[in-house]
Amino acid sequence: QAATGRQASRTALFPRDQAEMADDWYVMGLRGTRSEGYTVENMFIPEGLTVDRETVAERQVHATLFRFPTTAVYASVFSSVALGIAQSTLDDLLALGREKKARAARTSMRDSPVFQTKLAELEAQLGSARAYKHGILTEVWKTVDGGGDLTMDDRARIRLATTYAINEATAVVEQIYRLAGSTAIFDNEPFERRFRDIHAVSQQVQGRASNYETVGRFMLGLDVDTIFM
């Protein structure tokens, strides 16, 4: 516990061979991350091998990245993964559209005005989410890198932009999945894997809808739990 009596969270370091890895990462998406759990027994860890990652006084490295809270870093990384999945899925749809002709259709997907319109809308939707997120992160990074403080307002903006990026990326992939038709259900096509991966990302805490509520409460000057901001 912390000096305040509240529960504290600290990161502990110990040799990997002292942990028993669990073969428990059987999931629908992000399978390649191999995010298995582990257990340790009867282990004593000296205080010097533990750290509170959010406490400035305990930081060993003072580079710009390490001045950001862990939650902001996680949010930035998860949203980047989501945007990357969505972009690759959109690229695959573009390639499919150049070749595929739907069964009983008079024209190919490429020549369909509906497909053409939807393709452009998806490009704009994804690009807008990416630009919004990158714009916020770039602006805040420059401030902190220049010696400025990372304010709660900055943290709220990062939380909002990253959550929005994850949810917009998910929406883009869902629409592409439907546009790809039956092609999307085959294991040898990239659509079904990316559909699974994006939903594994969006199910994480970084993409949950309640993040919007947190930011909204902050904007209104109400009390908020800043643990995820």
Coordinates of C-alpha atoms in Angstrom, one line a residue:
Q1 CA 0.0 0.0 0.0
A2 CA 1.0 3.6 -0.5
A3 CA 1.7 6.0 2.4
T4 CA -1.9 7.3 2.0
G5 CA -3.2 3.8 2.8
R6 CA -4.6 3.4 -0.6
Q7 CA -3.7 0.4 -2.8
A8 CA -0.6 1.1 -4.9
S9 CA 0.5 -0.5 -8.1
R10 CA 4.2 -1.1 -8.8
T11 CA 6.1 -2.8 -11.5
A12 CA 8.5 -5.5 -10.3
L13 CA 11.5 -7.0 -12.1
F14 CA 12.7 -10.6 -11.8
P15 CA 14.4 -13.2 -13.9
R16 CA 12.1 -14.7 -16.6
D17 CA 13.1 -18.2 -15.7
Q18 CA 11.6 -17.8 -12.3
A19 CA 8.1 -17.5 -13.8
E20 CA 6.0 -20.3 -15.0
M21 CA 4.3 -19.3 -18.3
A22 CA 0.7 -20.3 -18.8
D23 CA -0.4 -21.7 -22.2
D24 CA -3.6 -19.7 -22.1
W25 CA -3.6 -17.4 -25.0
Y26 CA -6.4 -18.9 -27.1
V27 CA -8.3 -15.9 -28.5
M28 CA -10.2 -14.9 -31.6
G29 CA -7.9 -12.1 -32.6
L30 CA -4.3 -10.8 -32.0
R31 CA -3.2 -14.4 -31.7
G32 CA 0.4 -13.5 -32.8
T33 CA 1.0 -11.3 -29.7
R34 CA 1.3 -14.4 -27.5
S35 CA 0.1 -12.5 -24.5
E36 CA 0.1 -15.5 -22.1
G37 CA -0.2 -15.1 -18.4
Y38 CA 2.4 -16.4 -15.9
T39 CA 2.6 -17.3 -12.2
V40 CA 5.4 -17.1 -9.6
E41 CA 5.5 -18.7 -6.2
N42 CA 7.4 -17.8 -2.9
M43 CA 9.3 -15.0 -4.5
F44 CA 10.8 -12.0 -2.6
I45 CA 11.5 -9.0 -4.7
P46 CA 13.7 -6.2 -3.2
E47 CA 12.3 -2.7 -3.2
G48 CA 15.1 -1.6 -5.5
L49 CA 13.8 -3.9 -8.2
T50 CA 10.3 -2.3 -8.2
V51 CA 9.1 1.0 -9.5
D52 CA 6.0 3.2 -9.6
R53 CA 6.0 4.1 -13.3
E54 CA 3.8 7.2 -12.6
T55 CA 5.9 8.8 -9.9
V56 CA 8.4 11.4 -11.3
A57 CA 10.8 10.9 -8.4
E58 CA 11.3 7.2 -9.3
R59 CA 12.1 7.8 -13.0
Q60 CA 15.6 6.7 -14.1
V61 CA 15.2 8.0 -17.6
H62 CA 13.9 11.5 -18.2
A63 CA 13.5 11.4 -22.0
T64 CA 10.2 12.8 -23.4
L65 CA 8.5 9.5 -23.8
F66 CA 8.9 8.7 -20.1
R67 CA 7.2 11.9 -19.0
F68 CA 3.9 10.5 -20.3
P69 CA 1.7 8.3 -18.0
T70 CA 1.5 4.6 -18.9
T71 CA -2.1 4.8 -19.8
A72 CA -1.4 7.5 -22.5
V73 CA 1.4 5.4 -24.0
Y74 CA -0.9 2.3 -24.1
A75 CA -3.7 4.3 -25.6
S76 CA -1.4 5.6 -28.3
V77 CA 0.0 2.2 -29.2
F78 CA -3.3 0.4 -29.2
S79 CA -4.9 3.1 -31.4
S80 CA -2.0 2.8 -33.8
V81 CA -2.5 -0.9 -34.1
A82 CA -6.2 -0.3 -34.8
L83 CA -5.5 2.3 -37.5
G84 CA -2.9 0.0 -39.1
I85 CA -5.4 -2.9 -39.2
A86 CA -8.0 -0.7 -40.7
Q87 CA -5.6 0.7 -43.3
S88 CA -4.4 -2.7 -44.4
T89 CA -8.0 -3.9 -44.7
L90 CA -8.9 -0.9 -46.8
D91 CA -5.9 -1.6 -49.0
D92 CA -7.2 -5.2 -49.5
L93 CA -10.7 -4.0 -50.3
L94 CA -9.2 -1.7 -53.0
A95 CA -7.3 -4.6 -54.5
L96 CA -10.4 -6.8 -54.4
G97 CA -12.5 -4.1 -56.0
R98 CA -10.2 -4.0 -59.0
E99 CA -10.8 -7.7 -59.7
K100 CA -14.0 -9.0 -58.2
K101 CA -17.3 -9.2 -60.0
A102 CA -20.2 -10.1 -57.7
R103 CA -22.3 -13.1 -58.7
A104 CA -25.2 -12.1 -61.0
A105 CA -24.0 -8.5 -61.1
R106 CA -24.0 -6.6 -64.3
T107 CA -20.8 -4.8 -63.5
S108 CA -17.6 -5.4 -61.6
M109 CA -17.1 -3.9 -58.1
R110 CA -14.7 -1.4 -59.7
D111 CA -17.4 0.0 -62.0
S112 CA -20.1 0.2 -59.3
P113 CA -21.0 3.7 -58.3
V114 CA -22.1 2.5 -54.9
F115 CA -18.7 0.8 -54.3
Q116 CA -16.8 3.8 -55.6
T117 CA -18.7 6.1 -53.2
K118 CA -18.3 3.8 -50.2
L119 CA -14.6 3.4 -50.9
A120 CA -14.1 7.2 -50.9
E121 CA -16.1 7.6 -47.7
L122 CA -14.1 4.9 -45.9
E123 CA -10.9 6.5 -46.9
A124 CA -12.1 9.9 -45.5
Q125 CA -13.4 8.3 -42.3
L126 CA -10.1 6.5 -41.6
G127 CA -8.0 9.4 -42.6
S128 CA -9.9 11.8 -40.4
A129 CA -9.5 9.6 -37.4
R130 CA -5.8 9.2 -38.1
A131 CA -5.2 12.9 -38.6
Y132 CA -7.1 13.8 -35.5
K133 CA -5.1 11.4 -33.3
H134 CA -1.7 12.3 -34.9
G135 CA -2.4 16.0 -34.6
I136 CA -3.2 15.8 -30.9
L137 CA -0.2 13.6 -30.1
T138 CA 2.2 15.7 -32.2
E139 CA 1.0 18.9 -30.5
V140 CA 1.3 17.5 -27.0
W141 CA 4.6 15.8 -27.7
K142 CA 6.1 19.1 -28.9
T143 CA 4.9 20.8 -25.7
V144 CA 6.4 18.2 -23.4
D145 CA 9.6 17.8 -25.4
G146 CA 10.1 21.6 -25.1
G147 CA 10.0 21.4 -21.4
G148 CA 6.3 22.1 -20.8
D149 CA 4.1 20.2 -18.4
L150 CA 1.7 17.5 -19.4
T151 CA -1.6 18.8 -18.2
M152 CA -4.8 16.9 -17.4
D153 CA -6.3 18.7 -20.4
D154 CA -3.6 17.2 -22.6
R155 CA -4.2 13.8 -21.1
A156 CA -8.0 14.1 -21.8
R157 CA -7.3 15.1 -25.4
I158 CA -5.0 12.1 -25.9
R159 CA -7.6 9.8 -24.3
L160 CA -10.4 11.2 -26.5
A161 CA -8.4 11.0 -29.8
T162 CA -7.1 7.5 -29.2
T163 CA -10.4 6.1 -28.2
Y164 CA -12.0 7.7 -31.2
A165 CA -9.3 6.3 -33.5
I166 CA -9.9 2.8 -32.2
N167 CA -13.7 3.0 -32.6
E168 CA -13.5 4.6 -36.1
A169 CA -11.0 2.0 -37.2
T170 CA -13.3 -0.7 -36.0
A171 CA -16.3 0.8 -37.8
V172 CA -14.2 1.0 -41.0
V173 CA -13.2 -2.7 -40.9
E174 CA -16.8 -3.7 -40.2
Q175 CA -18.0 -1.9 -43.3
I176 CA -15.3 -3.3 -45.4
Y177 CA -16.1 -6.8 -44.2
R178 CA -19.6 -6.4 -45.5
L179 CA -18.5 -4.8 -48.8
A180 CA -16.2 -7.7 -49.4
G181 CA -19.1 -10.1 -49.5
S182 CA -18.5 -13.9 -49.2
T183 CA -14.8 -13.4 -50.0
A184 CA -14.4 -12.1 -46.4
I185 CA -15.4 -15.4 -44.8
F186 CA -12.5 -17.5 -46.2
D187 CA -9.5 -18.3 -44.1
N188 CA -7.2 -17.8 -47.1
E189 CA -8.4 -14.2 -47.4
P190 CA -7.1 -11.4 -45.1
F191 CA -10.5 -9.9 -44.3
E192 CA -11.6 -12.5 -41.7
R193 CA -8.3 -12.3 -39.8
R194 CA -8.3 -8.5 -39.7
F195 CA -12.0 -8.6 -38.6
R196 CA -11.0 -10.7 -35.7
D197 CA -7.9 -8.6 -34.9
I198 CA -9.7 -5.3 -34.9
H199 CA -12.4 -6.6 -32.5
A200 CA -9.7 -8.0 -30.2
V201 CA -8.3 -4.5 -30.1
S202 CA -11.6 -2.7 -29.6
Q203 CA -12.6 -5.0 -26.7
Q204 CA -9.6 -3.7 -24.7
V205 CA -10.0 -1.0 -22.1
Q206 CA -8.4 1.6 -24.5
G207 CA -11.4 1.4 -26.8
R208 CA -14.3 1.2 -24.4
A209 CA -17.2 3.6 -24.7
S210 CA -17.0 4.7 -21.1
N211 CA -13.8 6.6 -22.0
Y212 CA -16.0 9.1 -23.8
E213 CA -17.9 9.6 -20.6
T214 CA -14.7 10.2 -18.6
V215 CA -13.6 12.9 -21.0
G216 CA -17.1 14.5 -21.1
R217 CA -17.2 14.7 -17.3
F218 CA -13.7 16.3 -17.4
M219 CA -14.8 18.9 -19.9
L220 CA -17.8 19.8 -17.7
G221 CA -15.6 20.2 -14.7
L222 CA -17.0 17.2 -12.9
D223 CA -15.1 14.7 -10.7
V224 CA -13.5 12.0 -12.8
D225 CA -11.4 8.8 -12.2
T226 CA -8.2 9.8 -14.0
I227 CA -6.7 6.3 -13.8
F228 CA -7.4 5.8 -17.5
M229 CA -6.6 9.3 -18.6

